[in-house]
């Protein structure tokens, strides 16, 4: 039997409301909230934005999984409920430029700041300059970096973008097949969100021991299962900042059983059936 299908894995507005109320009481409110659209399904941005507004916290959407996702029938990246959205063009993402990414915003001042930081903090714009510029002139206004997408990467990215819709349609068709095929297995399946870009197909097994056994059995057969992600607050960097295991119990509970099944446009239905059969067998063997 399927355990449940209610597994959005995104930031929970109710839990966020509690955290923000606590932070306000101790005067530790963050300046910015970074909201990930996990696996490509949009987080509930309207609710999150209402909370952020109440506490005057800015929002950055980490839309790395959500190129082509929509929310309330508008494309993620339009920033209706956020200040900035960021996308990744890393090779594993829905579309790739080989590396790099883009940031989108509706705020002219933020767009200007982003352009400045992208190119060493340097401007050649006469209007922005403190003094009249010679023909070769520029001014440095900030300590920026080289965050520019190269022409070669951009060419690959543009060609990939033309395939965005067909990539997502294929991913959704495969997600629907998983959804049907896993209905009778003891796993949690993701909500079959038709607006998601379906960057990842994430399931949850009943507990950590089964997850490990299934992971190892499937990898041994050459099936590229994975685990997304180890909760960030349990990493040494964040532990050193004072975070502790137990701080985000729902993320930890999800992680304990989490398993990512192969999902990419070139996956054939036959290959997918092999994955499903291997998963079923591994669960049965472990449960006996
Ligand atoms: C891939 C990814 C990133 C990092 O993207 P880069 O292009 O490697 O900087 C950040 N957040 C999420 C959720 C991602 O999936």
Short mmCIF file of N, CA and C and ligand atoms in Angstrom, two decimals, residues 36 62 64-65 87-90 92-93 99-101 199 229, ligand 1:
data_model
loop_
_atom_site.label_atom_id
_atom_site.label_comp_id
_atom_site.label_asym_id
_atom_site.label_seq_id
_atom_site.Cartn_x
_atom_site.Cartn_y
_atom_site.Cartn_z
N UNK A 36 13.42 27.60 -1.76
CA UNK A 36 13.73 26.63 -2.83
C UNK A 36 12.42 26.03 -3.35
N UNK A 62 15.03 30.51 -4.86
CA UNK A 62 16.04 29.64 -5.47
C UNK A 62 15.28 28.73 -6.43
N UNK A 64 16.40 27.09 -8.96
CA UNK A 64 17.34 26.23 -9.70
C UNK A 64 16.68 24.97 -10.26
N UNK A 65 15.61 24.50 -9.57
CA UNK A 65 14.91 23.31 -10.04
C UNK A 65 13.71 23.69 -10.90
N UNK A 87 18.18 31.09 -11.11
CA UNK A 87 18.11 29.81 -11.83
C UNK A 87 19.52 29.30 -12.07
N UNK A 88 19.69 28.00 -12.08
CA UNK A 88 21.00 27.40 -12.36
C UNK A 88 20.98 26.72 -13.72
N UNK A 89 22.08 26.88 -14.45
CA UNK A 89 22.26 26.18 -15.73
C UNK A 89 23.32 25.08 -15.62
N UNK A 90 23.50 24.58 -14.40
CA UNK A 90 24.42 23.45 -14.17
C UNK A 90 23.98 22.26 -15.03
N UNK A 92 23.19 19.25 -14.59
CA UNK A 92 22.11 18.34 -14.17
C UNK A 92 20.73 19.00 -14.20
N UNK A 93 20.65 20.28 -14.45
CA UNK A 93 19.36 20.97 -14.34
C UNK A 93 18.49 20.77 -15.58
N UNK A 99 27.37 25.55 -17.44
CA UNK A 99 27.57 26.12 -16.10
C UNK A 99 26.79 27.43 -16.04
N UNK A 100 26.87 28.10 -14.90
CA UNK A 100 26.31 29.44 -14.69
C UNK A 100 24.81 29.44 -14.45
N UNK A 101 24.20 30.62 -14.54
CA UNK A 101 22.78 30.75 -14.22
C UNK A 101 22.29 32.15 -14.53
N UNK A 199 12.18 18.49 -12.12
CA UNK A 199 13.64 18.35 -12.11
C UNK A 199 14.06 17.02 -11.48
N UNK A 229 18.15 15.96 -0.24
CA UNK A 229 19.51 16.32 0.05
C UNK A 229 19.79 15.99 1.50
C1 LIG B 1 22.01 23.35 -8.63
C2 LIG B 1 21.47 24.12 -7.47
C3 LIG B 1 22.15 25.23 -6.96
C4 LIG B 1 23.51 25.64 -7.45
O1 LIG B 1 23.52 26.04 -8.74
P1 LIG B 1 24.93 26.43 -9.40
O2 LIG B 1 24.58 26.76 -10.80
O3 LIG B 1 25.81 25.23 -9.26
O4 LIG B 1 25.43 27.59 -8.61
C5 LIG B 1 21.56 25.95 -5.94
N1 LIG B 1 20.38 25.59 -5.41
C6 LIG B 1 19.71 24.51 -5.86
C7 LIG B 1 18.38 24.18 -5.24
C8 LIG B 1 20.24 23.74 -6.90
O5 LIG B 1 19.58 22.66 -7.33
#
